Each structure stands twice: as structure tokens, then as C-alpha cells.
Amino acid sequence: MNTLRFGIAGLGNMGSIHARAICGGKIPRARLAAVSDPAADLSGYAPDAKVFPSTEEMIRSGEIDAILIATPHFSHTTIGIDALEQGLHVLVEKPISVHKADAERLIAAHTNPRQIFGALFNQRTDPHYTKIRDLIQTGELGEIRRVTWLITNWFRSQAYYNSSGWRATWSGEGGGVLLNQCPHHLDLFQWLFGMPSKVRAHCQFARFHDIEVEDDVTAFCEYPNGMTGTIITSTGEAPGTNRLEIAAERGRLVLEDEKISWKRNDIPTSEFCRTSSSGYATPTTCNIEIPIQGSGEQHNGILNNFVSAVLDGTPLIAPAEEGRHSVELANAMLMSTFLEKRIELPLDGAAYEALLQKKIATSKGNEKLARIPFSPKLTDKFGRPLDKHPSYSQP
Amino acid sequence: MNTLRFGIAGLGNMGSIHARAICGGKIPRARLAAVSDPAADLSGYAPDAKVFPSTEEMIRSGEIDAILIATPHFSHTTIGIDALEQGLHVLVEKPISVHKADAERLIAAHTNPRQIFGALFNQRTDPHYTKIRDLIQTGELGEIRRVTWLITNWFRSQAYYNSSGWRATWSGEGGGVLLNQCPHHLDLFQWLFGMPSKVRAHCQFARFHDIEVEDDVTAFCEYPNGMTGTIITSTGEAPGTNRLEIAAERGRLVLEDEKISWKRNDIPTSEFCRTSSSGYATPTTCNIEIPIQGSGEQHNGILNNFVSAVLDGTPLIAPAEEGRHSVELANAMLMSTFLEKRIELPLDGAAYEALLQKKIATSKGNEKLARIPFSPKLTDKFGRPLDKHPSYSQP
């Protein structure tokens, strides 16, 4: 095989971007063979791609080798499982699922190692983050003591939330900023620092918008070695901040405004603390500015890596299995708020699913969503027919 | 009266600084009349000041009009009550007391409004903070939505903690970074933003040092209007950070590296959120840099203001009564950690005192402290004779 035939499920915001990238030659060894979206209009850029009225038919058509799932969140699991069972390679948008139990079901369906199963965590290609990851993994920074990440540059207006009935509802998205905007950073957080052992969070629901779900979050993470992590995110602040601060044995590193600034301690902090005869002195430091060009290949980088994984056996940048962690972090933050307590990880996925089901049962989104056309044969992991769910259009 | 005769209780780190300021002419209308400290050596700069072996005698000597209390924390309450009852003006170092119940006892002893009772919150004279307070109080910033304050530039070595038996013990200080280093910022926090209604904190004890008390804190504050506040402080990080970020209706203000940077929204965030027809746009902003010279008069400013309050009736910059808030915040953060739950304010002072007493009962500091000379007649607010407490020397 020299060319990978892609089918894209869902031609909304992200699906369209991927379709145009493939058709525009940005993914050299990929071809857009089909899409499944009742509202698809490919006339402008992909007149040869087949349009299937349902994802199920596209999966079984024999026209595609790989499916890119860019439908609303809840259907990622259902479509992903179906596609894996039918032998396709699968590339799934974030979040891989809405909740941990679903993520585990999806991952469990990936039994054939020759099927490539990736997730669209495009920010893993950003050289700022790959550089920081190198500094951590090579031990250059030394043991990490504290991480504080302000990610409040996700401002969305009320008009954004009004643009579609499924948005920011429990039944449509299964959460707010943690499930829609922030999964990238939750993924990067665990990719850089590993998973915490405990999570305590304070989510505010509908604080800034007329929605059902969380649009403001402050979360505190504990690690077995004492490391602490604070994540603050919101879609209600403007202008927002994206500032990652890492306090480590070898000093303090800050990523902000695309710049990495590292004040490097000449002596590790704990050694200085033990050996200094002065009560107030601090280790001498040097200032290291790390030049970074651009923000990497982003979505196209992930798509090319996926194609290369299928055709050449290249390791994936973002295996879908690793997508379970950002889902678990988001779930733990919501669960901590629902139950008003600290959550120990690993999270009890069934308990979280039960809590989420209660939210969905009273979700205003249910009636809005019923109006959206659907492939009726698939059911979601709550056992509801998918025609109660939005699986296709992201207007 | 044209000159205020000061007596300083405790000639340790801070007491010596205040004594030298007075004797050096920095407080024009004040005279250092006496000190109480068995280890006092004033020969170099204040040969005329009387040295009393006990604070009790100094208070009753008739030689002083005002007492400046710069002894270790626990004795602030006892000495302060004694001095107020004897009719002196009182200026007390931070924290005014170690815990809320003691602070209330101390404040209750201030019954005569003609006695001036101030606290040494010198950072209230810093023009960075007075400017930010102006921007808040005049409504320039608009309603505040989130505050994140990283205050980790309090690094102390193990040698610092080893320098005295009372340091960083439950019996000697009644806490760690929250009671010793951070009270200034806790005071500024409530001075700028008011008191929260709920506090959830995660304190780590002896994380970075061989001590009994907290040297690392992440605290989350909730306000009735939804405002959130996160405070992170530590004596174990180097190089540290002091960065205050305020997200408000009128944009984002950051104080860091002595600079105030304000990205001001042309339209308030919530109005833009409601009225924008774009889903992703943010309000246009202008960048405002606010030039600030120096860091204000600090300790000498507070001393001069105190003298002026006594002699001229000038309002105090930091009335001691307001010192109860920083104590309550510190107590709430510790209590939240002890009980592993969110604490509602106002805090139950008696309940916190009982928790603290348990810590003190098993404190390693007790035996170390017994060796420090004391005025035996005064008892502390736990009913223990003060000869179990350090009241004088801060070596």
C-alpha cells in the first residue's frame, strides 16, 4: 500500500479542516476517499470523495483503509469500536471518549496490533512542549516539585455555545471546558508529568455562560513524591493566560508567550537547602532562554505520523490508548466537584459513569439533540440509540 | 506630647531593625526609651535606652508611651493584652496572634479608642499594592473573577530553621510559612480582595526541611460572587516566584518583577460574552504599563504612621484589628489540611485552637523552648506559664 484511503466521520469544524488538509496535499500519502455526514458539501475541494449517509455504511464500504473520527464526543467510542471491529485503522479526535469507562471499552476493542489506533493530540508536536519533555526526561530539570498551569485563554462567547444544540450540554458533550477545549492540555500535563495519585477540583457550572456544564475550573493534583500540580482553566476570561511554571530541583522554568525561560540553579535546591550555612541565601542561577521556532506541524503532523505508522511502521506520537489519561483527569475533576471530595486515582469509572448518567437524564440538551439526524442502528454506551445523539454535523 | 517614647519587646531580627531605625533618626518623633530582652546589647547604637529583664516590668515602668512587640508569635497576644490593659499604645509585629481565638482575645483588650493599636503590615506601604488597591476600589478593574498568587520566593535553608529551637515548631511558632513568612501576603490578599467564604488547602508538613510545620501550601479560596483565589507559597523553592495575576471584567492585571502590566479590555468581558456574534473573538485590549518607583517606606512608613496616629490623630495604615484576617486565613488553610475538608468562614476559632493544642502537645519544640529564659508571671492563652514559651530572644 502506497496511499492510505481516509474516510472522515463528521465534517464539522475539525473534520472539514482535516478534509481540506488531505485534499490540499498536506498529507502526501493520504487520499480522502469518503466522508460520512448528511450535510457534507465537498464540491469545492473533494468532488471525488464518496459521501455516505451514515458512518456505519462508510465503515463497511470497502472504500477506506482508515477512519478519522471527528464527530461530537459521545460517538467517538461507538464509532471507534465499530471501525476497529471492522478492521480499519482509526484516528480519533480528542477526547477519545467522554468518560473513563467508555475510553476503556474503546481501547479494549483494539485487539489487533497491526491496526493503527491514534488520537489527535496535535499539541504533542509543538516544539515548546517537546523541548520541555526532553528537559524532564533527560533529568536536566531534576525532580519536579510543583507545576502551575494557567490555561484561561479559551474564551468563548455565548454565541459560540448557542451555535449548536449539543454544545455544552451533559447529553451532547458530557462536560464543558474539560472535555472540549482543555483535553489537549490535560494530555500534555500527563505526558510531561505523569498521572497524579489524587485530584481535588472546584468546577463552576454555567458561571460565565448560559450552559449546563463547567466553564471554570481550578484543580489541584497530588503525586506520590509530594509533587503538586495546579491547573486553572476557563472559557470565561479575556484576555486569557497560558502560562506553565515548573519548579524543579534545577530551578524554575516558565513557558509563556511562546517563550521558554529557565532560571537554572547551579546547585540543586535540596542540596543547597541541606548544606548552606546561610539561612536566607538561595542557589546562584543562570538565565537560560530557549529559542523555539514556530509551533510545530500540529494536526498535519499527527495525520502524517498516522499515515507513516500505517505504511512504514513508525511509532505513533499519540497512541489512542494514552488518551484515556486526559479523560480520567477531566472525569476526576468533575467527580471531585460533584462529590465535594478528593478523588483517588485510578478513578472508579463505573461510579463516574453513573454520576454522568444522572446529569444526562436531566440535561436540557436531550430534546435539542433529538432533532439532529442520525444513523439509527448504532447505540451508545449508555444503551441509548444514537439517534438521540449528535454523531455527524458540527455546525 | 511631641515625642513618643517606645519600648521594644524582643530584640531579635525584627526588633533590632526597628531599634536601629528609631535610634538612627528614621522615625523623627520617636525615641527608643527601653527594650526588654535579657540578651539585648544596645551599646553600639542606643546607650541611653533602659534594658528591662522582663517585658512586664518595662510595661509598668512609666518610661514608655508605646510598646513595639517583636517577640516570637505566641507571646504577641499575652504581651499585647498586658500592654493594652496598662494603657500603652501598641504596635505589634505580624502575625498579631497565632490563632483566631487568641487574636480575638487580643483585639477585645483594645477598649480605649484613644490607645492606638497598630500592626506591622509594612507591605501595605508598597506602591505596587496601593496602586492595585486603588484600581480595584475605584472600580477601574471591574468585578474580579479570579486571583492567582504564587508566592514561593520565601526560600529558607535548613540552617535557618536550625538557628533557634522555637522556629518551625508547633509550640514555638504555631505554624510554618503561613505564620512566619506569608502573613504579609495573606494580609494583602484580604486587603485587596476581601475575605473568602470558603477555603480549601493542601499543606505539606516538613516537605523540604527537617521541621514540624508546613513549608509548602496550595490554597483555594471561594467568594460568594463566584470569584476564585489560589495562593501557593513555600519555603522550599528556589528561585521562587512572586506573581499576582488578577482576571477581572476589565481585563488581566499581572504584578511580577516589580512591574504592573494590565491588558485592559475595551469592553467588559461579560458584556462582550453576551453581545458578540463571533464564537471565538475576544474583546480588543490596550496594554497599560504602570510605572512604580521603589517599594515604599515599608517598616519605617508603618512606624511613622503609628507615631503620627498617636501624636496627630492620623488614621492607621494597618489597624491591628485587621490583623485577625490573615490569622484566620492561615488557620483555615491548616484546618482544611488537618480535617481534609473545605472550611467555611468565619472559622470556628475554638475548634482550631483545640486542633492546634493537640499539635503543640506532641511538639518537639516544647523541650527546646523550656531552655529559653522567661518572665514567669505571664501565662499564655493555653494556660501554660510563659516560661514554657520563648518571649524574648530571636537569635
CSV table of N, CA and C in Angstrom, one decimal, chain A residues 42-124:
chain,number,residue,atom,x,y,z
A,42,LEU,N,-18.7,18.7,-0.4
A,42,LEU,CA,-17.3,18.6,-0.7
A,42,LEU,C,-17.0,19.2,-2.1
A,43,SER,N,-18.0,19.8,-2.7
A,43,SER,CA,-17.9,20.2,-4.1
A,43,SER,C,-16.7,21.1,-4.4
A,44,GLY,N,-16.4,21.9,-3.4
A,44,GLY,CA,-15.4,22.9,-3.6
A,44,GLY,C,-14.0,22.2,-3.7
A,45,TYR,N,-13.8,21.2,-2.9
A,45,TYR,CA,-12.4,20.7,-2.8
A,45,TYR,C,-12.2,19.2,-2.9
A,46,ALA,N,-13.2,18.4,-2.9
A,46,ALA,CA,-13.0,17.0,-3.0
A,46,ALA,C,-14.2,16.3,-3.7
A,47,PRO,N,-14.4,16.7,-5.0
A,47,PRO,CA,-15.5,16.2,-5.7
A,47,PRO,C,-15.5,14.7,-5.9
A,48,ASP,N,-14.3,14.0,-5.8
A,48,ASP,CA,-14.3,12.6,-6.0
A,48,ASP,C,-14.6,11.8,-4.8
A,49,ALA,N,-14.6,12.4,-3.6
A,49,ALA,CA,-14.8,11.6,-2.4
A,49,ALA,C,-16.3,11.2,-2.3
A,50,LYS,N,-16.5,10.0,-1.9
A,50,LYS,CA,-17.8,9.5,-1.7
A,50,LYS,C,-18.5,10.0,-0.5
A,51,VAL,N,-19.7,10.4,-0.6
A,51,VAL,CA,-20.4,10.8,0.6
A,51,VAL,C,-21.4,9.7,1.1
A,52,PHE,N,-21.2,9.2,2.3
A,52,PHE,CA,-22.1,8.2,2.8
A,52,PHE,C,-23.1,8.9,3.8
A,53,PRO,N,-24.3,8.4,3.8
A,53,PRO,CA,-25.3,9.0,4.7
A,53,PRO,C,-25.1,8.5,6.1
A,54,SER,N,-24.4,7.4,6.3
A,54,SER,CA,-24.1,7.0,7.7
A,54,SER,C,-22.7,6.5,7.8
A,55,THR,N,-22.1,6.7,9.0
A,55,THR,CA,-20.8,6.2,9.3
A,55,THR,C,-20.7,4.7,9.2
A,56,GLU,N,-21.7,4.1,9.6
A,56,GLU,CA,-21.8,2.6,9.6
A,56,GLU,C,-21.6,2.1,8.1
A,57,GLU,N,-22.2,2.7,7.2
A,57,GLU,CA,-22.1,2.3,5.8
A,57,GLU,C,-20.7,2.6,5.3
A,58,MET,N,-20.1,3.7,5.7
A,58,MET,CA,-18.8,4.1,5.2
A,58,MET,C,-17.8,3.1,5.7
A,59,ILE,N,-17.9,2.7,7.0
A,59,ILE,CA,-17.0,1.7,7.6
A,59,ILE,C,-17.0,0.4,6.9
A,60,ARG,N,-18.2,0.0,6.4
A,60,ARG,CA,-18.4,-1.3,5.7
A,60,ARG,C,-18.3,-1.2,4.2
A,61,SER,N,-17.9,-0.1,3.7
A,61,SER,CA,-18.0,0.1,2.2
A,61,SER,C,-16.8,-0.5,1.4
A,62,GLY,N,-15.7,-0.8,2.1
A,62,GLY,CA,-14.5,-1.3,1.4
A,62,GLY,C,-13.8,-0.2,0.7
A,63,GLU,N,-14.2,1.0,0.8
A,63,GLU,CA,-13.6,2.2,0.1
A,63,GLU,C,-12.5,2.8,1.0
A,64,ILE,N,-12.4,2.5,2.2
A,64,ILE,CA,-11.5,3.2,3.1
A,64,ILE,C,-10.6,2.2,3.9
A,65,ASP,N,-9.4,2.7,4.1
A,65,ASP,CA,-8.4,1.9,5.0
A,65,ASP,C,-8.5,2.4,6.4
A,66,ALA,N,-8.7,3.7,6.5
A,66,ALA,CA,-8.6,4.3,7.9
A,66,ALA,C,-9.8,5.3,8.0
A,67,ILE,N,-10.3,5.4,9.3
A,67,ILE,CA,-11.3,6.3,9.6
A,67,ILE,C,-10.8,7.4,10.5
A,68,LEU,N,-11.1,8.6,10.2
A,68,LEU,CA,-10.8,9.8,11.1
A,68,LEU,C,-12.1,10.2,11.7
A,69,ILE,N,-12.2,10.0,13.0
A,69,ILE,CA,-13.4,10.3,13.7
A,69,ILE,C,-13.4,11.7,14.3
A,70,ALA,N,-14.3,12.6,13.7
A,70,ALA,CA,-14.3,14.0,14.1
A,70,ALA,C,-15.8,14.4,14.4
A,71,THR,N,-16.5,13.4,14.9
A,71,THR,CA,-17.9,13.7,15.3
A,71,THR,C,-17.9,14.2,16.7
A,72,PRO,N,-19.1,14.6,17.2
A,72,PRO,CA,-19.1,15.0,18.6
A,72,PRO,C,-18.7,13.9,19.6
A,73,HIS,N,-18.4,14.3,20.8
A,73,HIS,CA,-17.6,13.4,21.7
A,73,HIS,C,-18.2,12.0,21.9
A,74,PHE,N,-19.5,12.0,22.2
A,74,PHE,CA,-20.1,10.8,22.7
A,74,PHE,C,-20.0,9.7,21.7
A,75,SER,N,-20.0,10.0,20.4
A,75,SER,CA,-20.0,9.0,19.4
A,75,SER,C,-18.6,8.5,19.1
A,76,HIS,N,-17.5,9.1,19.7
A,76,HIS,CA,-16.2,8.6,19.4
A,76,HIS,C,-16.1,7.1,19.8
A,77,THR,N,-16.6,6.8,20.9
A,77,THR,CA,-16.5,5.4,21.4
A,77,THR,C,-17.2,4.5,20.5
A,78,THR,N,-18.5,4.8,20.2
A,78,THR,CA,-19.3,3.9,19.4
A,78,THR,C,-18.7,3.7,18.0
A,79,ILE,N,-18.4,4.8,17.4
A,79,ILE,CA,-17.9,4.7,16.0
A,79,ILE,C,-16.5,4.0,16.0
A,80,GLY,N,-15.7,4.4,17.0
A,80,GLY,CA,-14.3,3.8,17.1
A,80,GLY,C,-14.4,2.3,17.3
A,81,ILE,N,-15.3,1.8,18.2
A,81,ILE,CA,-15.4,0.4,18.4
A,81,ILE,C,-15.8,-0.3,17.1
A,82,ASP,N,-16.8,0.2,16.4
A,82,ASP,CA,-17.3,-0.3,15.2
A,82,ASP,C,-16.2,-0.4,14.1
A,83,ALA,N,-15.5,0.7,14.0
A,83,ALA,CA,-14.4,0.7,13.0
A,83,ALA,C,-13.3,-0.3,13.3
A,84,LEU,N,-12.9,-0.3,14.6
A,84,LEU,CA,-11.8,-1.3,15.0
A,84,LEU,C,-12.3,-2.7,14.7
A,85,GLU,N,-13.6,-3.0,15.0
A,85,GLU,CA,-14.1,-4.4,14.8
A,85,GLU,C,-14.2,-4.7,13.4
A,86,GLN,N,-14.3,-3.7,12.5
A,86,GLN,CA,-14.4,-4.0,11.1
A,86,GLN,C,-13.0,-3.9,10.4
A,87,GLY,N,-11.9,-3.8,11.3
A,87,GLY,CA,-10.6,-3.9,10.8
A,87,GLY,C,-9.9,-2.7,10.3
A,88,LEU,N,-10.5,-1.5,10.5
A,88,LEU,CA,-9.9,-0.3,10.0
A,88,LEU,C,-8.9,0.2,10.9
A,89,HIS,N,-8.0,1.0,10.4
A,89,HIS,CA,-7.1,1.9,11.2
A,89,HIS,C,-8.0,3.0,11.7
A,90,VAL,N,-7.7,3.5,12.9
A,90,VAL,CA,-8.6,4.6,13.4
A,90,VAL,C,-7.7,5.7,14.0
A,91,LEU,N,-8.1,6.9,13.6
A,91,LEU,CA,-7.5,8.1,14.2
A,91,LEU,C,-8.7,8.9,14.8
A,92,VAL,N,-8.7,9.1,16.1
A,92,VAL,CA,-9.8,9.7,16.7
A,92,VAL,C,-9.5,11.1,17.3
A,93,GLU,N,-10.4,12.1,17.1
A,93,GLU,CA,-10.3,13.4,17.7
A,93,GLU,C,-10.3,13.3,19.2
A,94,LYS,N,-9.8,14.3,19.9
A,94,LYS,CA,-9.9,14.3,21.3
A,94,LYS,C,-11.3,14.9,21.7
A,95,PRO,N,-11.8,14.5,22.9
A,95,PRO,CA,-11.3,13.4,23.8
A,95,PRO,C,-11.6,12.1,23.1
A,96,ILE,N,-10.8,11.0,23.4
A,96,ILE,CA,-11.1,9.8,22.8
A,96,ILE,C,-12.5,9.2,23.2
A,97,SER,N,-12.9,9.6,24.4
A,97,SER,CA,-14.2,9.2,24.9
A,97,SER,C,-14.6,10.3,25.9
A,98,VAL,N,-15.9,10.3,26.3
A,98,VAL,CA,-16.3,11.3,27.3
A,98,VAL,C,-16.0,10.9,28.7
A,99,HIS,N,-16.0,9.6,29.0
A,99,HIS,CA,-15.7,9.2,30.3
A,99,HIS,C,-14.8,7.9,30.3
A,100,LYS,N,-14.3,7.6,31.5
A,100,LYS,CA,-13.2,6.6,31.6
A,100,LYS,C,-13.8,5.2,31.1
A,101,ALA,N,-15.0,4.9,31.6
A,101,ALA,CA,-15.5,3.5,31.3
A,101,ALA,C,-15.6,3.4,29.8
A,102,ASP,N,-16.1,4.4,29.1
A,102,ASP,CA,-16.2,4.4,27.6
A,102,ASP,C,-14.8,4.3,27.0
A,103,ALA,N,-13.9,5.0,27.5
A,103,ALA,CA,-12.5,5.0,27.0
A,103,ALA,C,-11.9,3.6,27.1
A,104,GLU,N,-12.2,2.9,28.2
A,104,GLU,CA,-11.7,1.6,28.4
A,104,GLU,C,-12.4,0.6,27.4
A,105,ARG,N,-13.7,0.8,27.1
A,105,ARG,CA,-14.4,-0.1,26.1
A,105,ARG,C,-13.8,0.2,24.8
A,106,LEU,N,-13.5,1.4,24.5
A,106,LEU,CA,-12.9,1.7,23.1
A,106,LEU,C,-11.6,1.1,23.0
A,107,ILE,N,-10.7,1.3,24.0
A,107,ILE,CA,-9.4,0.7,23.9
A,107,ILE,C,-9.4,-0.8,23.9
A,108,ALA,N,-10.3,-1.4,24.6
A,108,ALA,CA,-10.4,-2.8,24.6
A,108,ALA,C,-10.7,-3.4,23.2
A,109,ALA,N,-11.4,-2.6,22.4
A,109,ALA,CA,-11.7,-3.1,21.1
A,109,ALA,C,-10.5,-3.1,20.1
A,110,HIS,N,-9.4,-2.5,20.6
A,110,HIS,CA,-8.2,-2.5,19.8
A,110,HIS,C,-7.3,-3.7,20.1
A,111,THR,N,-7.7,-4.9,19.5
A,111,THR,CA,-7.0,-6.1,19.8
A,111,THR,C,-5.9,-6.5,18.8
A,112,ASN,N,-6.0,-5.9,17.6
A,112,ASN,CA,-5.1,-6.3,16.6
A,112,ASN,C,-4.0,-5.3,16.5
A,113,PRO,N,-2.8,-5.6,16.9
A,113,PRO,CA,-1.7,-4.6,16.9
A,113,PRO,C,-1.3,-4.1,15.5
A,114,ARG,N,-1.8,-4.8,14.4
A,114,ARG,CA,-1.5,-4.3,13.1
A,114,ARG,C,-2.5,-3.2,12.7
A,115,GLN,N,-3.5,-3.1,13.4
A,115,GLN,CA,-4.4,-1.9,13.2
A,115,GLN,C,-3.8,-0.7,14.0
A,116,ILE,N,-3.6,0.4,13.3
A,116,ILE,CA,-3.1,1.6,14.0
A,116,ILE,C,-4.2,2.4,14.6
A,117,PHE,N,-4.0,2.8,15.8
A,117,PHE,CA,-5.1,3.5,16.5
A,117,PHE,C,-4.5,4.7,17.2
A,118,GLY,N,-4.7,5.8,16.6
A,118,GLY,CA,-4.1,7.1,17.2
A,118,GLY,C,-5.1,8.1,17.6
A,119,ALA,N,-4.7,9.1,18.4
A,119,ALA,CA,-5.5,10.1,18.8
A,119,ALA,C,-4.9,11.5,18.4
A,120,LEU,N,-5.8,12.4,18.1
A,120,LEU,CA,-5.4,13.7,17.5
A,120,LEU,C,-4.9,14.7,18.6
A,121,PHE,N,-3.9,14.3,19.3
A,121,PHE,CA,-3.3,15.3,20.3
A,121,PHE,C,-2.2,16.1,19.6
A,122,ASN,N,-2.7,17.0,18.8
A,122,ASN,CA,-1.8,17.7,17.9
A,122,ASN,C,-0.7,18.6,18.7
A,123,GLN,N,-1.1,19.0,19.9
A,123,GLN,CA,-0.1,19.8,20.6
A,123,GLN,C,1.1,19.1,21.0
A,124,ARG,N,1.1,17.7,20.9
A,124,ARG,CA,2.3,17.0,21.2
A,124,ARG,C,3.4,17.3,20.1
